[in-house]
C-alpha positions as a Markdown table, in Angstrom:
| # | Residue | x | y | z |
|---|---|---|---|---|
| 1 | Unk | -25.3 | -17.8 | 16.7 |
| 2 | Unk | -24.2 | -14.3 | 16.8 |
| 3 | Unk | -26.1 | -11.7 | 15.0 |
| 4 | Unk | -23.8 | -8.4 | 13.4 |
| 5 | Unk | -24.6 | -5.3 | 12.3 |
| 6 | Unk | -21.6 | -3.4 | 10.6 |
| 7 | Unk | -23.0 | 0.4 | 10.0 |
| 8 | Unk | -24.1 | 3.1 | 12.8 |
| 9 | Unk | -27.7 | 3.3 | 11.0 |
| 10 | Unk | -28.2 | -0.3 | 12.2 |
| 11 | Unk | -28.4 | 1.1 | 15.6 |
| 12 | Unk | -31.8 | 2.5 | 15.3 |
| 13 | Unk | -33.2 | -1.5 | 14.4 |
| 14 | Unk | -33.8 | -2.4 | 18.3 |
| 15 | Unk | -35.9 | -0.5 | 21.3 |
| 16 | Unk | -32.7 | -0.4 | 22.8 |
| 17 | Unk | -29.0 | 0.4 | 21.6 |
| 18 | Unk | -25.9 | 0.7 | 23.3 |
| 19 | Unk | -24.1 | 3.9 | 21.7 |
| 20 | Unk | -21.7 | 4.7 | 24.2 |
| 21 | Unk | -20.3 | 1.5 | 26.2 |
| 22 | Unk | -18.8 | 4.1 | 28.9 |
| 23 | Unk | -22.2 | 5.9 | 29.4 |
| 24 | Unk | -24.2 | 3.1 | 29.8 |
| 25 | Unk | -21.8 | 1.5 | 32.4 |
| 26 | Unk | -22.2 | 4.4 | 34.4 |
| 27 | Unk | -25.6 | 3.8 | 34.6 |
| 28 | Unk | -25.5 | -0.1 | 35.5 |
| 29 | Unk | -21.9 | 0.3 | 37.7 |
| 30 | Unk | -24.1 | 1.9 | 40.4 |
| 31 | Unk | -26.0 | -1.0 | 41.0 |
| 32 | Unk | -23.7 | -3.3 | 43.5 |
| 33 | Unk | -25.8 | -6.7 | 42.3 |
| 34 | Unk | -24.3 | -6.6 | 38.9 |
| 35 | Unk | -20.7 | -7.7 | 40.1 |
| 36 | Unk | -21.8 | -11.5 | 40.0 |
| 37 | Unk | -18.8 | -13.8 | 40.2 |
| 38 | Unk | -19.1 | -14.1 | 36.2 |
| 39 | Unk | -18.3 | -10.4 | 35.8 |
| 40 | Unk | -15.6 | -10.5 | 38.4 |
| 41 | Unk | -14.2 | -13.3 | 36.1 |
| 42 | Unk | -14.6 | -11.0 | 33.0 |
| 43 | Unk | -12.9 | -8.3 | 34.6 |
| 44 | Unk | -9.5 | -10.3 | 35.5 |
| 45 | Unk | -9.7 | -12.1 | 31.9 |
| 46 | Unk | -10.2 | -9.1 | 30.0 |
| 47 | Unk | -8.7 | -6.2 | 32.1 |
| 48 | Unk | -6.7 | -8.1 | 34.9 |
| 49 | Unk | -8.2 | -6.2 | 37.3 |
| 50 | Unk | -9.7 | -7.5 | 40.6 |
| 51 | Unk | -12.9 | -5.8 | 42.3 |
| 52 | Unk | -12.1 | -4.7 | 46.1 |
| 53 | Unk | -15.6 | -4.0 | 47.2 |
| 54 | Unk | -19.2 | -3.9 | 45.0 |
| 55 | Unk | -20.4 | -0.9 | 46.9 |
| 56 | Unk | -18.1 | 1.6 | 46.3 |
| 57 | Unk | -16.5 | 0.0 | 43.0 |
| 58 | Unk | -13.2 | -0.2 | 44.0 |
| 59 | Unk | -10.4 | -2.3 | 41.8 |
| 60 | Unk | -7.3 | -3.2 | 41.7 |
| 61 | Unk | -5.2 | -3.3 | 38.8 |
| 62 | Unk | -2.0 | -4.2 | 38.1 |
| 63 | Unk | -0.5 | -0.9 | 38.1 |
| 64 | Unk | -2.8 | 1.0 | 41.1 |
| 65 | Unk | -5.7 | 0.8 | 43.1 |
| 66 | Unk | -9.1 | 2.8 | 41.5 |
| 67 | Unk | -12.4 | 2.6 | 40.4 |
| 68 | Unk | -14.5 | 0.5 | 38.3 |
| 69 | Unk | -14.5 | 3.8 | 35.6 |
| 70 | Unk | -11.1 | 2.8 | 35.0 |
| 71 | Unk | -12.1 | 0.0 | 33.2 |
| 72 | Unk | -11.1 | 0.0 | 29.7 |
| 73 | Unk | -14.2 | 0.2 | 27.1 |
| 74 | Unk | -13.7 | -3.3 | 26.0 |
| 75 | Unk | -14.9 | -4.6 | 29.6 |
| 76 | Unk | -17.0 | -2.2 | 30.2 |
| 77 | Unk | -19.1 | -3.2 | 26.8 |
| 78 | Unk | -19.0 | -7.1 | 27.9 |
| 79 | Unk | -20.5 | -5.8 | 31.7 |
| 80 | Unk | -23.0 | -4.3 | 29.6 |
| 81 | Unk | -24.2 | -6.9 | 27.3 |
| 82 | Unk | -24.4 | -9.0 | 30.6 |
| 83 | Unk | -26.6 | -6.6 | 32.6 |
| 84 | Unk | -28.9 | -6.6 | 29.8 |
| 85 | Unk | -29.6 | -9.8 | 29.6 |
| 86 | Unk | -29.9 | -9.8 | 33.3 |
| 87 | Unk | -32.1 | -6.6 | 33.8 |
| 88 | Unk | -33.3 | -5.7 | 30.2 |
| 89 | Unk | -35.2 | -8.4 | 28.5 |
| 90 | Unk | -35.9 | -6.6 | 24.9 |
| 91 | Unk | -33.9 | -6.8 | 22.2 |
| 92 | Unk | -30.5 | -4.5 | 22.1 |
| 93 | Unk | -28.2 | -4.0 | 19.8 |
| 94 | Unk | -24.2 | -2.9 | 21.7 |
| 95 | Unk | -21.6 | -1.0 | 19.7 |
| 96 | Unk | -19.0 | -3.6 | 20.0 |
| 97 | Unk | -16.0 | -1.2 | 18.2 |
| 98 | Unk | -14.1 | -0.7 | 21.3 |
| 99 | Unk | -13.6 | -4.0 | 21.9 |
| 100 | Unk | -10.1 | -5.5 | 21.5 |
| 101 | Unk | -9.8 | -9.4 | 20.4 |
| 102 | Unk | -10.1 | -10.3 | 24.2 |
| 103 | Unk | -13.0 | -8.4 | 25.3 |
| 104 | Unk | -14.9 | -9.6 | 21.5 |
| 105 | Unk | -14.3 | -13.2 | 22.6 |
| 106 | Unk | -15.9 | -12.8 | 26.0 |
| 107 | Unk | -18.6 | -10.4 | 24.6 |
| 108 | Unk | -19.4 | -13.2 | 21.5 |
| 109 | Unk | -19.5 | -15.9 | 24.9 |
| 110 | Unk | -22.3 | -13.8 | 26.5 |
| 111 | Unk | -24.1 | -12.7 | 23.2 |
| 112 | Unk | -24.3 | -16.2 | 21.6 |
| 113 | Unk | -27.9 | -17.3 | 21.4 |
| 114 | Unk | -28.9 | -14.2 | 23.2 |
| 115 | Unk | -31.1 | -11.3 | 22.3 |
| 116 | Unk | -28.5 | -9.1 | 21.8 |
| 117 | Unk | -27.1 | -7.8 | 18.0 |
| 118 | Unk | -23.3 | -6.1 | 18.1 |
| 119 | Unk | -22.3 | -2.9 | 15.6 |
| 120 | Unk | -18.9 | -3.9 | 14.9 |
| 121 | Unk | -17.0 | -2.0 | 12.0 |
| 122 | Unk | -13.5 | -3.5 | 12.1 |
| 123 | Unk | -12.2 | -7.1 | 11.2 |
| 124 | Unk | -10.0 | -7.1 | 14.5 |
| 125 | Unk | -11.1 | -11.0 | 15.7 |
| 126 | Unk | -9.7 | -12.8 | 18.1 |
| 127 | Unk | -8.0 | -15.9 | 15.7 |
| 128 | Unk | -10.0 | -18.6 | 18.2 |
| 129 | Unk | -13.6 | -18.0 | 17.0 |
| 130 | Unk | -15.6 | -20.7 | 16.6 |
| 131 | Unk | -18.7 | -19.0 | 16.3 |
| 132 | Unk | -21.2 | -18.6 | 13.3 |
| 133 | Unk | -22.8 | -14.9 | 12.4 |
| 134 | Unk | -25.2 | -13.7 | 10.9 |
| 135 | Unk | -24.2 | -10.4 | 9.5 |
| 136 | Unk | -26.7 | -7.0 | 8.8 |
| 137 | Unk | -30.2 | -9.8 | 8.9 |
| 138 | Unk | -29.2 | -11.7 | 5.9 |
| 139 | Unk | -29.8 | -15.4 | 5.6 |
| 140 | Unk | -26.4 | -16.4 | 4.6 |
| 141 | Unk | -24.5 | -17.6 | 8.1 |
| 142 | Unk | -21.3 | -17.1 | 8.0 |
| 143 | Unk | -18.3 | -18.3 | 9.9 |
| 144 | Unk | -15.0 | -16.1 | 11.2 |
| 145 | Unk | -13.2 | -16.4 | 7.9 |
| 146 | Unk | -15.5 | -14.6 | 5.8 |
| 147 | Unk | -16.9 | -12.5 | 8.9 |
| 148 | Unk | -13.4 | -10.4 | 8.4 |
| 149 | Unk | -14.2 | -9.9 | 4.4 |
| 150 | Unk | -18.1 | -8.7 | 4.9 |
| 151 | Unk | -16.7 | -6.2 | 7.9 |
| 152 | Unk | -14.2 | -4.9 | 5.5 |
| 153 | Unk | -17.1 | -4.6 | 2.7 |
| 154 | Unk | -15.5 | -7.5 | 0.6 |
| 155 | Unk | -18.3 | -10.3 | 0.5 |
């Protein structure tokens, strides 16, 4: 089950909240233990980039050698949602709006069943969801189909 939010007030509902994806990754990015295998695998899927070495941050991509602030927001916001799980254990809610259909599915995979809430304002879903939501704390769960229409203000 993933839980929704789909306005910037609903940020304010957890202790913790994830405004800016790129801020906060500068912040967890420092910290050479959070490049686990599973992130490495996010970062190919999602960005196609490879990491070269944890210490210093270094990746390649497929068009030059850089640093892990290259990343686009999209990966960076699923890095996130995984290093609160693994270092934060209150509730968070991550503004998911940068995310591009690839970077949503892996950020849905890690946010499933977890105690994380995404702020996500556009109906731009990957087409393979086969999650259910529960959007802005109602009781209704609903599934991708009508995910797109409550986004968008419809249902």
């Amino acid at each position: 089950m993933i839980r929704i939010y789909t306005h910037w007030e609903d940020l304010k509902k957890a202790p913790y909240s994830i405004y800016s994806n790129d801020a906060a990754f500068k912040g967890f990015s420092k910290r050479p233990e959070i490049y686990t295998q599973y992130v490495r695998e996010v970062m190919l899927k999602v960005d196609k980039t490879i990491l070269l070495d944890a210490n210093t941050g270094l990746i390649k991509t497929p068009y030059e050698i850089t640093t892990v602030d290259s990343l686009s927001t999209g990966c960076k916001t699923v890095i996130n949602a995984i290093c609160c799980i693994k270092f934060n254990n209150t509730p968070v809610i991550i503004n998911a709006n940068d995310c591009n259909p690839t970077a949503l599915s892996e950020l849905f995979k890690v946010a499933d069943n977890q105690n994380i809430k995404l702020l996500l304002m556009h109906p731009l879903l990957p087409r393979d969801l086969c999650w259910s939501f529960i959007v802005n704390d109602s009781e209704d769960v609903v599934d991708c189909f009508n995910l797109r229409y409550r986004i968008l203000g419809i249902g």
